[in-house]
PDB file of C-alpha atoms in Angstrom:
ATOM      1  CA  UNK M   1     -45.288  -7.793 -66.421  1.00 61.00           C
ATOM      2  CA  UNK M   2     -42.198  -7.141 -64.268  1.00 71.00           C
ATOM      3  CA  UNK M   3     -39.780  -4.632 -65.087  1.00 75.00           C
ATOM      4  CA  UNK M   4     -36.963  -7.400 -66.442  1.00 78.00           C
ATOM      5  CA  UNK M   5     -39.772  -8.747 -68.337  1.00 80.00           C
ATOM      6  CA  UNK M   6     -40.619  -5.406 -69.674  1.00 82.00           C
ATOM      7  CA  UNK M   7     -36.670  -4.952 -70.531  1.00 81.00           C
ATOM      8  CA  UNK M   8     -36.097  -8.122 -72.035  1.00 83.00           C
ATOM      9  CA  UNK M   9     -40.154  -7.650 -74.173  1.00 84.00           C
ATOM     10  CA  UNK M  10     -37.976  -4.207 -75.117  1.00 83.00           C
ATOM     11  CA  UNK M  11     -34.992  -5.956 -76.500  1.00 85.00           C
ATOM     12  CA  UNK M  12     -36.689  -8.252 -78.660  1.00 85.00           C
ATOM     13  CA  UNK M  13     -39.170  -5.407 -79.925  1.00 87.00           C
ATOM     14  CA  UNK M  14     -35.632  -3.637 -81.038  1.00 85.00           C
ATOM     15  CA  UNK M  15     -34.543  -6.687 -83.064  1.00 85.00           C
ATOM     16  CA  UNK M  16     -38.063  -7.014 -84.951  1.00 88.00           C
ATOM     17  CA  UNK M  17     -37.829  -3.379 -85.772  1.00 87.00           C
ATOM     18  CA  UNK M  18     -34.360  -3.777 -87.304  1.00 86.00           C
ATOM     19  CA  UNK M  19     -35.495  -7.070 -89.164  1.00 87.00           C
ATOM     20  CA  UNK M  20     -38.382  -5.059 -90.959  1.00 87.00           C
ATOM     21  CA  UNK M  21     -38.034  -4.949 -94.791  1.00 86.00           C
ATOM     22  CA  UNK M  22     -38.043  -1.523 -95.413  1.00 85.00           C
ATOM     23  CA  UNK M  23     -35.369  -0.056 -98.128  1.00 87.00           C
ATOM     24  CA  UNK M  24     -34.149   1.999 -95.127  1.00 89.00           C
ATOM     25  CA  UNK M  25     -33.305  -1.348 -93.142  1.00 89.00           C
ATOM     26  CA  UNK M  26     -31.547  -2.896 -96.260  1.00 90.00           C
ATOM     27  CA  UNK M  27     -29.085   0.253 -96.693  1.00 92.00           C
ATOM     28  CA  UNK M  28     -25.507  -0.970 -96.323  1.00 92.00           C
ATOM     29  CA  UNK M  29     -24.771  -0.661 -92.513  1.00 92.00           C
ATOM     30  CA  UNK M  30     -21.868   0.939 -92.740  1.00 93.00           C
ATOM     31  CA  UNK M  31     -23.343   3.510 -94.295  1.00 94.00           C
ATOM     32  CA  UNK M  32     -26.033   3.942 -91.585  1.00 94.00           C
ATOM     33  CA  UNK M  33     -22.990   3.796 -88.881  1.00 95.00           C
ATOM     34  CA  UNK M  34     -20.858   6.582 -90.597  1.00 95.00           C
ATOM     35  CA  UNK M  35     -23.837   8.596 -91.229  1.00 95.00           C
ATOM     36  CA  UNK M  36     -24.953   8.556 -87.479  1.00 95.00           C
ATOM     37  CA  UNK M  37     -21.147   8.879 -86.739  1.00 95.00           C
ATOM     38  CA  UNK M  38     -20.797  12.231 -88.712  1.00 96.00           C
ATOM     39  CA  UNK M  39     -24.047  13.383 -87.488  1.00 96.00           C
ATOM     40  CA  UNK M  40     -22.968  13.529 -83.556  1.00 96.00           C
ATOM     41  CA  UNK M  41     -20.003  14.614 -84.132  1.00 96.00           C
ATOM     42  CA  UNK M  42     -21.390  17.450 -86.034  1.00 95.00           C
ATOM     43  CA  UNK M  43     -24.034  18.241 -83.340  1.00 94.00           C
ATOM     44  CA  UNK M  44     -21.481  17.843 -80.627  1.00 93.00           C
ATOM     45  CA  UNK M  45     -19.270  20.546 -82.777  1.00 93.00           C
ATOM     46  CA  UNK M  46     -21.774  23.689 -82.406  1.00 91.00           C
ATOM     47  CA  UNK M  47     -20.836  26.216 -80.215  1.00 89.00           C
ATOM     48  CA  UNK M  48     -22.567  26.123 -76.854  1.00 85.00           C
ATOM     49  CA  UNK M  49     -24.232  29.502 -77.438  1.00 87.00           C
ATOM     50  CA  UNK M  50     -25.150  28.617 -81.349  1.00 87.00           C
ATOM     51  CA  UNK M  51     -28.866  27.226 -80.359  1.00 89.00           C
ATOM     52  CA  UNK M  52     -30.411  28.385 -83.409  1.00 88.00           C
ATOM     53  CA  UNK M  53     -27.724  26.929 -85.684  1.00 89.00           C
ATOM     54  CA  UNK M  54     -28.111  23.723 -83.829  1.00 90.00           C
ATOM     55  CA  UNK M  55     -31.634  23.512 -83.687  1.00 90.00           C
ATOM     56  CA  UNK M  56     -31.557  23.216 -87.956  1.00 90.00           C
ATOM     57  CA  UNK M  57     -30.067  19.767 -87.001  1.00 92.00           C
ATOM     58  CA  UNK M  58     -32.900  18.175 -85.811  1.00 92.00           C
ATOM     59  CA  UNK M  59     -34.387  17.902 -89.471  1.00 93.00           C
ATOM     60  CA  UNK M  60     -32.073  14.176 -89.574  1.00 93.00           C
ATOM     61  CA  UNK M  61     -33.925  12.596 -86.792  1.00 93.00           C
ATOM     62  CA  UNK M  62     -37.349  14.390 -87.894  1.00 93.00           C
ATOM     63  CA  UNK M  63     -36.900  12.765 -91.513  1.00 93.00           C
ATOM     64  CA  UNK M  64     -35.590   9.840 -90.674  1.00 92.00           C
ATOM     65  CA  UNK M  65     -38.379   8.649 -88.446  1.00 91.00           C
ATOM     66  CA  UNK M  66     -41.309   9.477 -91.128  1.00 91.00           C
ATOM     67  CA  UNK M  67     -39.666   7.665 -93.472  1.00 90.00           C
ATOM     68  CA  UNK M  68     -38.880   4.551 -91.414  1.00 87.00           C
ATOM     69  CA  UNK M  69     -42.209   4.861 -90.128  1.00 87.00           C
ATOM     70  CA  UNK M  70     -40.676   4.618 -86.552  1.00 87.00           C
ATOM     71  CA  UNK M  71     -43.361   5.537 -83.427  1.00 86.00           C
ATOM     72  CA  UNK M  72     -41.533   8.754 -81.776  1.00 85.00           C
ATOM     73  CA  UNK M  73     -43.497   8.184 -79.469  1.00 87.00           C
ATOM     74  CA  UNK M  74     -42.357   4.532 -78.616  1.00 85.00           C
ATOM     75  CA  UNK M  75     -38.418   5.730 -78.935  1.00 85.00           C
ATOM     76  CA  UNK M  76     -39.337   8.670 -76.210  1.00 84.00           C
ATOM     77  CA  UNK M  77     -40.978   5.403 -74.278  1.00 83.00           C
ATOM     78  CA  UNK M  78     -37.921   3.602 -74.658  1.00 81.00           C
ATOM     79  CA  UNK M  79     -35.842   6.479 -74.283  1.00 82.00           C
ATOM     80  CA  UNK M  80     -37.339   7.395 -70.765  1.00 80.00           C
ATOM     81  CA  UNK M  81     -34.477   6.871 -68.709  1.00 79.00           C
ATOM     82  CA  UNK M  82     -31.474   7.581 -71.242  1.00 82.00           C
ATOM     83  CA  UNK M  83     -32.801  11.226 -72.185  1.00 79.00           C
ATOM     84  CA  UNK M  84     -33.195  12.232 -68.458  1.00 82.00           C
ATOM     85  CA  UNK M  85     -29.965  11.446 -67.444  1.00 81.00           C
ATOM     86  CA  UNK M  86     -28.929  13.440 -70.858  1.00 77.00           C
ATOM     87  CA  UNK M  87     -30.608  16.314 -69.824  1.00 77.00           C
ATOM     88  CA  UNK M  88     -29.166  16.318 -66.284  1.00 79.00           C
ATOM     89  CA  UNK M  89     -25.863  17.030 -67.751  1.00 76.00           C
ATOM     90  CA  UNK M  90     -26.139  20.485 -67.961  1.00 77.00           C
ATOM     91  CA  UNK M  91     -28.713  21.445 -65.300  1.00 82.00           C
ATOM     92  CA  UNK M  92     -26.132  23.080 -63.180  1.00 82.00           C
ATOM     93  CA  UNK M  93     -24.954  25.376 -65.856  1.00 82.00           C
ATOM     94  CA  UNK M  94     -27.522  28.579 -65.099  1.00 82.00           C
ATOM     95  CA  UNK M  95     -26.393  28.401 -61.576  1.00 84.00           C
ATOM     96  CA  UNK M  96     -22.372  29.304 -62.694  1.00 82.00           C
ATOM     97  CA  UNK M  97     -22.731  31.479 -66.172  1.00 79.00           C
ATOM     98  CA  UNK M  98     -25.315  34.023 -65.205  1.00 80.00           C
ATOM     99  CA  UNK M  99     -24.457  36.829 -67.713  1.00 83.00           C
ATOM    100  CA  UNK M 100     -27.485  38.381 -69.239  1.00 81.00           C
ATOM    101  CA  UNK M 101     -28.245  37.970 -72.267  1.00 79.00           C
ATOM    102  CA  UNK M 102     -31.825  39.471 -72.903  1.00 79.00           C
ATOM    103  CA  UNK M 103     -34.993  39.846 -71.086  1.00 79.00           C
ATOM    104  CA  UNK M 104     -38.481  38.841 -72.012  1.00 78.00           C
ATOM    105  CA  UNK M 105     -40.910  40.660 -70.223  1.00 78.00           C
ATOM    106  CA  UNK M 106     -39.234  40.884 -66.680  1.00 78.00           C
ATOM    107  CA  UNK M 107     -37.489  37.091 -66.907  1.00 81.00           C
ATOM    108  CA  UNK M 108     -34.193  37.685 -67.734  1.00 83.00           C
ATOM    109  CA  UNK M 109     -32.328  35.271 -69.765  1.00 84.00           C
ATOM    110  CA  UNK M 110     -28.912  34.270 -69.013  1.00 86.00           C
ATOM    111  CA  UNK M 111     -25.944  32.784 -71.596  1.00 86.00           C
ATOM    112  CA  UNK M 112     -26.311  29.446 -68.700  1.00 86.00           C
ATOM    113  CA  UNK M 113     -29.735  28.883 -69.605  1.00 89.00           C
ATOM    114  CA  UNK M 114     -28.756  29.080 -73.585  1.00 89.00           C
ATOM    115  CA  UNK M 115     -25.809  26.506 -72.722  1.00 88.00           C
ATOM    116  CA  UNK M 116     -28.166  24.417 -70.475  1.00 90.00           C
ATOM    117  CA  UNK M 117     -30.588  24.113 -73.728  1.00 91.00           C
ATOM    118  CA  UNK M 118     -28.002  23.588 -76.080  1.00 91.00           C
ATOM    119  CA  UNK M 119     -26.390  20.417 -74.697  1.00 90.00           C
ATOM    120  CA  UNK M 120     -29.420  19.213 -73.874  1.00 90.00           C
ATOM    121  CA  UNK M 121     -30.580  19.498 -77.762  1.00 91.00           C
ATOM    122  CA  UNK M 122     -26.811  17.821 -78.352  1.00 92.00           C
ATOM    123  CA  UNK M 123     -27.454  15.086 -75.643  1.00 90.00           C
ATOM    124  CA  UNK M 124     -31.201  14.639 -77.118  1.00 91.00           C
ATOM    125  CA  UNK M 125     -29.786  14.277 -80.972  1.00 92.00           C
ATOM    126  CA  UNK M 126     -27.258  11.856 -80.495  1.00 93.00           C
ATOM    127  CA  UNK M 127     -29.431   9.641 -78.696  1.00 92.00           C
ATOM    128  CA  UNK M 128     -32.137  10.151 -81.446  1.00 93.00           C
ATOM    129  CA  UNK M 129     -29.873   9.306 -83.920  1.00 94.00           C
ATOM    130  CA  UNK M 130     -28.193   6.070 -82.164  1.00 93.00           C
ATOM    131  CA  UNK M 131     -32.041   4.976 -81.854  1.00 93.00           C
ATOM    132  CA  UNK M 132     -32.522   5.129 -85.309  1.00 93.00           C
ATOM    133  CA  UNK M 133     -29.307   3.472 -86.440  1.00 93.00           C
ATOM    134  CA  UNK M 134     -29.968   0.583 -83.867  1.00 92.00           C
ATOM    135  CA  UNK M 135     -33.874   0.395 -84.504  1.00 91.00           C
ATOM    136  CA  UNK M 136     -32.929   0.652 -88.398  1.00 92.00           C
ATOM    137  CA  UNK M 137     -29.882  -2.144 -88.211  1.00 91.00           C
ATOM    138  CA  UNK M 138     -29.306  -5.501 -86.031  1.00 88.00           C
ATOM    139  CA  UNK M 139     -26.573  -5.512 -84.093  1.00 89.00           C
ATOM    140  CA  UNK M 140     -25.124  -8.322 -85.938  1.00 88.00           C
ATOM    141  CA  UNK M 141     -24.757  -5.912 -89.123  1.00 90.00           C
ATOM    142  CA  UNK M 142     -23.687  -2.753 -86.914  1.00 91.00           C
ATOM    143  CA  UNK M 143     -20.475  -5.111 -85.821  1.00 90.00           C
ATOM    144  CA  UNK M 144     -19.779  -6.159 -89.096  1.00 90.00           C
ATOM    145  CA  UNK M 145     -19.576  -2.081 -89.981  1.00 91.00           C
ATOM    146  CA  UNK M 146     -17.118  -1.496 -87.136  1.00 91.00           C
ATOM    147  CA  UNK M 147     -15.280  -4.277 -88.344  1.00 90.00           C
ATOM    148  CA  UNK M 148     -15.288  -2.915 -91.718  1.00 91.00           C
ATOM    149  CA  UNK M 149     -13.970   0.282 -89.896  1.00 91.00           C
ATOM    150  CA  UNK M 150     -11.073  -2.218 -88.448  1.00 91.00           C
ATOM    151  CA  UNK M 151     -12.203  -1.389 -85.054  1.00 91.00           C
ATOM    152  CA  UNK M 152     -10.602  -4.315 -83.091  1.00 90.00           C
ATOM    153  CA  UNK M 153     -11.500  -7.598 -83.018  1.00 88.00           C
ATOM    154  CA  UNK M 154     -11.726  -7.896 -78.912  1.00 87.00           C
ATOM    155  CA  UNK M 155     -14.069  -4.905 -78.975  1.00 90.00           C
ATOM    156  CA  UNK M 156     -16.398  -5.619 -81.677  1.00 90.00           C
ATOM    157  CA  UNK M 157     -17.275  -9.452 -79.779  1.00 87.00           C
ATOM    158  CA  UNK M 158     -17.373  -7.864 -75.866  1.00 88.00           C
ATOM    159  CA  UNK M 159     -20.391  -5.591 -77.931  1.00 89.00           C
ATOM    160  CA  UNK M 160     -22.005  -8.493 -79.659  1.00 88.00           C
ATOM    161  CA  UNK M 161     -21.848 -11.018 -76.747  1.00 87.00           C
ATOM    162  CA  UNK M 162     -22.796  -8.211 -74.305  1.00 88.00           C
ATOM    163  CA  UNK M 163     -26.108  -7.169 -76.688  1.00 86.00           C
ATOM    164  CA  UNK M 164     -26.688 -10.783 -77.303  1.00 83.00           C
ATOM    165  CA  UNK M 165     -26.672 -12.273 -73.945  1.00 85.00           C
ATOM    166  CA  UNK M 166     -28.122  -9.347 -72.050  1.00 86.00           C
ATOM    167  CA  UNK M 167     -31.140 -10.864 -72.063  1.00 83.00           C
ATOM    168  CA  UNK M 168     -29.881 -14.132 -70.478  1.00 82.00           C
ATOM    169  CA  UNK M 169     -28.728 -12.345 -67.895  1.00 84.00           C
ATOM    170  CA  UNK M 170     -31.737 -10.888 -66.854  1.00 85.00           C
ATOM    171  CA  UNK M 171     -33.455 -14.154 -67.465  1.00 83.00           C
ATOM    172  CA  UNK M 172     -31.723 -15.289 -64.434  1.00 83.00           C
ATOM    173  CA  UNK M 173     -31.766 -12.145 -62.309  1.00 85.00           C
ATOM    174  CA  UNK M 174     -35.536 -12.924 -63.050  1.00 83.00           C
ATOM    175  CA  UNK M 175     -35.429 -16.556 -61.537  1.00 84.00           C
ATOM    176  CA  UNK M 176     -33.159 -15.166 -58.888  1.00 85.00           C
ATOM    177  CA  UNK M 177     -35.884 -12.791 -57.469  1.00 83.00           C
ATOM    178  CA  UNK M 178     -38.893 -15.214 -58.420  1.00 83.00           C
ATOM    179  CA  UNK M 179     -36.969 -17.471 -56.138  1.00 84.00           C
ATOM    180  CA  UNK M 180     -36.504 -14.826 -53.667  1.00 83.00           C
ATOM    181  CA  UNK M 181     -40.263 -13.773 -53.438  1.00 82.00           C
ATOM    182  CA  UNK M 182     -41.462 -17.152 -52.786  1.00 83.00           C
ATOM    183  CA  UNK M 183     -39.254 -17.728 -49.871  1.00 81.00           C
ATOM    184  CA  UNK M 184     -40.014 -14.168 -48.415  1.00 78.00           C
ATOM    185  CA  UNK M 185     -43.781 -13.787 -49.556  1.00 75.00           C
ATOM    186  CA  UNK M 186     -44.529 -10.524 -47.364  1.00 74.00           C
ATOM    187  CA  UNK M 187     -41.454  -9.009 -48.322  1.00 76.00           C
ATOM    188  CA  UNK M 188     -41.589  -6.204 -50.608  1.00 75.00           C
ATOM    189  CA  UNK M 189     -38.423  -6.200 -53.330  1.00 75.00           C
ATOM    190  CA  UNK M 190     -35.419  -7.445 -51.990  1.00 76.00           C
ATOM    191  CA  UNK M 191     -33.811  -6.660 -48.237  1.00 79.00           C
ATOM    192  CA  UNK M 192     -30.222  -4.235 -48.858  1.00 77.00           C
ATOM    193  CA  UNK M 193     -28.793  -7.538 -46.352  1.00 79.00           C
ATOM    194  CA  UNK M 194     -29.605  -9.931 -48.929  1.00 79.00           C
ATOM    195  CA  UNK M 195     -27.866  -7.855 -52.154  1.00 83.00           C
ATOM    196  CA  UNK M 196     -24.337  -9.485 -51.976  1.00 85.00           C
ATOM    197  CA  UNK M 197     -24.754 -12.958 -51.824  1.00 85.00           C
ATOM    198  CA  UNK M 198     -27.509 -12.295 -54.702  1.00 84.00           C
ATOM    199  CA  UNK M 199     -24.797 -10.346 -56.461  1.00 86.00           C
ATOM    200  CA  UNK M 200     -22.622 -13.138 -56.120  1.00 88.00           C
ATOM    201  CA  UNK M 201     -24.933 -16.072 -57.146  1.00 86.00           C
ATOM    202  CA  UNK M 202     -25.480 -14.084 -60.220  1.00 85.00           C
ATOM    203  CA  UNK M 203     -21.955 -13.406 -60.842  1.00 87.00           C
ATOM    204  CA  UNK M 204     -21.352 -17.158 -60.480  1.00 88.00           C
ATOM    205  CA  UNK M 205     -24.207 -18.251 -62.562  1.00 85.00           C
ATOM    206  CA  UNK M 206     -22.597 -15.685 -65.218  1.00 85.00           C
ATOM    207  CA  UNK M 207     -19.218 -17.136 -65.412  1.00 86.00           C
ATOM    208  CA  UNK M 208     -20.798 -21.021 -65.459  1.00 87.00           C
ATOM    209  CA  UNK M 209     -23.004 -19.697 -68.271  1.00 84.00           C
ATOM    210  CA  UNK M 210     -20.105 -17.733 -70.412  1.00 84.00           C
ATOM    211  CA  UNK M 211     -17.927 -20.879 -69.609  1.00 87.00           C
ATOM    212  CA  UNK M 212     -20.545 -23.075 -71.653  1.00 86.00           C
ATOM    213  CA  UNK M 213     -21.226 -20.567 -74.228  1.00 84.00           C
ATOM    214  CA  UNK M 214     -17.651 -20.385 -75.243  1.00 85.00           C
ATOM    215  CA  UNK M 215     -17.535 -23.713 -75.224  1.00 88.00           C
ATOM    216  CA  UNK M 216     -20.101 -23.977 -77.706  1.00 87.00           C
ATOM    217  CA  UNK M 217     -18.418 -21.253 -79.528  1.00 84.00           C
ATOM    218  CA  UNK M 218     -15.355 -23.414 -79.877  1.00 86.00           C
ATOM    219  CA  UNK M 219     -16.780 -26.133 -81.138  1.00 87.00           C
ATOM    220  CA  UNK M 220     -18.601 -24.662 -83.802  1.00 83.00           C
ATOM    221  CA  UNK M 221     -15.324 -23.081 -85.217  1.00 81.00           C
ATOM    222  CA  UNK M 222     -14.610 -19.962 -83.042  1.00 79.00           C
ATOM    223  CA  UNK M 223     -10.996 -18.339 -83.898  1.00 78.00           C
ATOM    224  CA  UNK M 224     -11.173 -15.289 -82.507  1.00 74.00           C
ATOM    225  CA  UNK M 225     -13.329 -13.678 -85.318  1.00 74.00           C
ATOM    226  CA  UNK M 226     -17.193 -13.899 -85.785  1.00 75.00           C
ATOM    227  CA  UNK M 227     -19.008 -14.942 -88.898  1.00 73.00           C
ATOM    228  CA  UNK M 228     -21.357 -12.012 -89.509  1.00 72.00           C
ATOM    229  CA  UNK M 229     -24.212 -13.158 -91.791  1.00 69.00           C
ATOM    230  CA  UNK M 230     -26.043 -10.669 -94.457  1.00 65.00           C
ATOM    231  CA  UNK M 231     -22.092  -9.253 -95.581  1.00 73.00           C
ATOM    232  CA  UNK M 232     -22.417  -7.602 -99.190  1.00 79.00           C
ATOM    233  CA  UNK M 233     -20.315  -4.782-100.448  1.00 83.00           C
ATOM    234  CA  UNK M 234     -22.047  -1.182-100.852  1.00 83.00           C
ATOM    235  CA  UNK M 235     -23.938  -0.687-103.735  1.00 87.00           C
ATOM    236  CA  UNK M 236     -24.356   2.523-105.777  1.00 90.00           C
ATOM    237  CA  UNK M 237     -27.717   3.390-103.974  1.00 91.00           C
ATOM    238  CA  UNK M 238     -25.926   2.998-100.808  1.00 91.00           C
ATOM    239  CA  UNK M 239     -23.071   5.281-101.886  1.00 93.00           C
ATOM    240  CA  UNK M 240     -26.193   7.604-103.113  1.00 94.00           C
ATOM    241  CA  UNK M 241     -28.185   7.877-100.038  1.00 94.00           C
ATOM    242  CA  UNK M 242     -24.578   8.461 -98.411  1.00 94.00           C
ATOM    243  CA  UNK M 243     -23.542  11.548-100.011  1.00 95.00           C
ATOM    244  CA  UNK M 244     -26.818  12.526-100.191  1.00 95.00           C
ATOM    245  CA  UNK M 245     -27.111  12.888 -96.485  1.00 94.00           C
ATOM    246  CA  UNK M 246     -23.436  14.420 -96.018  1.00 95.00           C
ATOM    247  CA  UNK M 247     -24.140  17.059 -98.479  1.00 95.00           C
ATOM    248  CA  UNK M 248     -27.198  17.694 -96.317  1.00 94.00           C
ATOM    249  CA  UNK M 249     -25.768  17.377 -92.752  1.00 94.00           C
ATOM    250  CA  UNK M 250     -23.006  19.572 -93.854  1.00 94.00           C
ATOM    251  CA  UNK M 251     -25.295  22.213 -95.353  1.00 93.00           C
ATOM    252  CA  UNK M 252     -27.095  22.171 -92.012  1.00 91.00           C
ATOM    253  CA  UNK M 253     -23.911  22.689 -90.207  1.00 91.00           C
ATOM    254  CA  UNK M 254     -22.920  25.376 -91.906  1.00 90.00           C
ATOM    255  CA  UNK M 255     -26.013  27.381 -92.996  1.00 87.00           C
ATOM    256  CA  UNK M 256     -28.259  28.247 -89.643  1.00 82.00           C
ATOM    257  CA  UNK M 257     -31.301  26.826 -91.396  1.00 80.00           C
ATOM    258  CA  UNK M 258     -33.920  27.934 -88.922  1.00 78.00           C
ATOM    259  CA  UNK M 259     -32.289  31.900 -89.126  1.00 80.00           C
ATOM    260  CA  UNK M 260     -33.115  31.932 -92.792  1.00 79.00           C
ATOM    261  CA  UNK M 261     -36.170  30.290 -92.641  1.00 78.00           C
ATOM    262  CA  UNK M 262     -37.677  32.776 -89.816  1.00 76.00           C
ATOM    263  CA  UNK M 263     -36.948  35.665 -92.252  1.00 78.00           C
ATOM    264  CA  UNK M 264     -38.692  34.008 -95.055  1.00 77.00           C
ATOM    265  CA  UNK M 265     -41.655  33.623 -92.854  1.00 74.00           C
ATOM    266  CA  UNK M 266     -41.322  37.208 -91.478  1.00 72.00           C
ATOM    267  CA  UNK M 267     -40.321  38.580 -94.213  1.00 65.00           C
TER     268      UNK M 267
END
């Protein structure tokens, strides 16, 4: 299988997951997209030295995947070129904030390396948590939530056309290089010479395509605002597993959960 093939196999698996009937899957989706909202935004508010406060966070994602049943190891297959890049942001960090902060043994640690860990833990969180709202909810229902937000119009269609047809797209860059290869049959990937007028083929191909597709659109009613099918106003165990999970997330924020649980083990 080719790596478009694998990405476009990956897209689909996404939408299966979010179309399994689990209780989880049927919560109201705007209550899934506040949740995860609130939830980054309180990881993203610890303090960049606070590593043991923020490490108490990860108790969301943990419980959230055992009772969704969701493979961590799939996500972190999935996830294998996101949480990289993640991590990368704050590689650099030990190399400008070298104050010591304590040794162990004779490796010093510095208040870089603390930072470096800490916004990688923020970086690995959020995406965590946007995994589970997406693998949890179809994009179909996370739009209708924004909308439900009022988040404009414009926006919430460039997001569902973009998810929705992202797979077209690479159905052609497929063909494209299929194409390619059989014309150049010793010829490993494609030459750098060839890259624009593949670039622009595709970007021509694109326009014909979205041209046709809004075309379509039109005639089946299309004024600007999409029909979004599954919309029900939140119920009370929606507004339950809601607060719920804020009086929990803010507990975590505030309390340093793992600090209080290491003395309880040590006594």
């Amino acid at each position: 299988m080719s790596k478009i093939d694998s990405a476009i196999y990956e897209i689909h698996t996404m939408d299966q997951l979010a179309e399994r009937d689990q209780w989880v899957n049927r919560v109201h989706p705007l209550v899934k997209f506040v949740l995860t909202i609130y939830y980054i935004v309180l990881v993203v508010s610890f303090d960049k030295y606070n590593i043991i406060g923020l490490a108490g966070m990860v108790i969301y994602p943990i419980v959230l995947f055992n009772i969704t049943e969701l493979s961590f190891r799939d996500s972190l297959k999935r996830l294998r070129i996101i949480l990289p890049l993640v991590c990368f942001v704050g590689i650099f960090n030990p190399f400008f904030d070298k104050t010591p902060l304590f040794e162990v043994g004779a490796f010093t640690v510095t208040t870089g390396m603390i930072s470096m860990i800490t916004l990688m833990m923020k970086g690995i969180f959020s995406v965590l948590a946007s995994y589970i709202l997406i693998a949890t909810t179809n994009i179909e229902k996370i739009c209708y939530a924004m909308r439900l937000l009022h988040i404009p119009a414009i926006l919430v269609t460039q997001i569902l056309l973009t998810y929705r047809y992202i797979t077209v797209l690479l159905g052609e860059v497929n063909r494209m290089t299929q194409a390619y290869s059989l014309r150049a049959p010793n010829q490993k990937g494609v030459h750098y010479k060839v890259w624009g007028s593949l670039a622009g083929q595709l970007l021509l191909r694109s326009m014909d395509r979205a041209g046709e597709i809004y075309e379509s659109m039109c005639l089946r009613g299309y004024q600007g605002e999409f029909y979004y099918p599954g919309r029900r106003k939140a119920c009370g165990k929606d507004y339950l597993y809601l607060i719920i999970w804020l009086i929990i997330l803010s507990f975590l924020r505030v309390v340093p959960v793992m600090t209080v649980v290491g003395r309880m083990v040590t006594g």
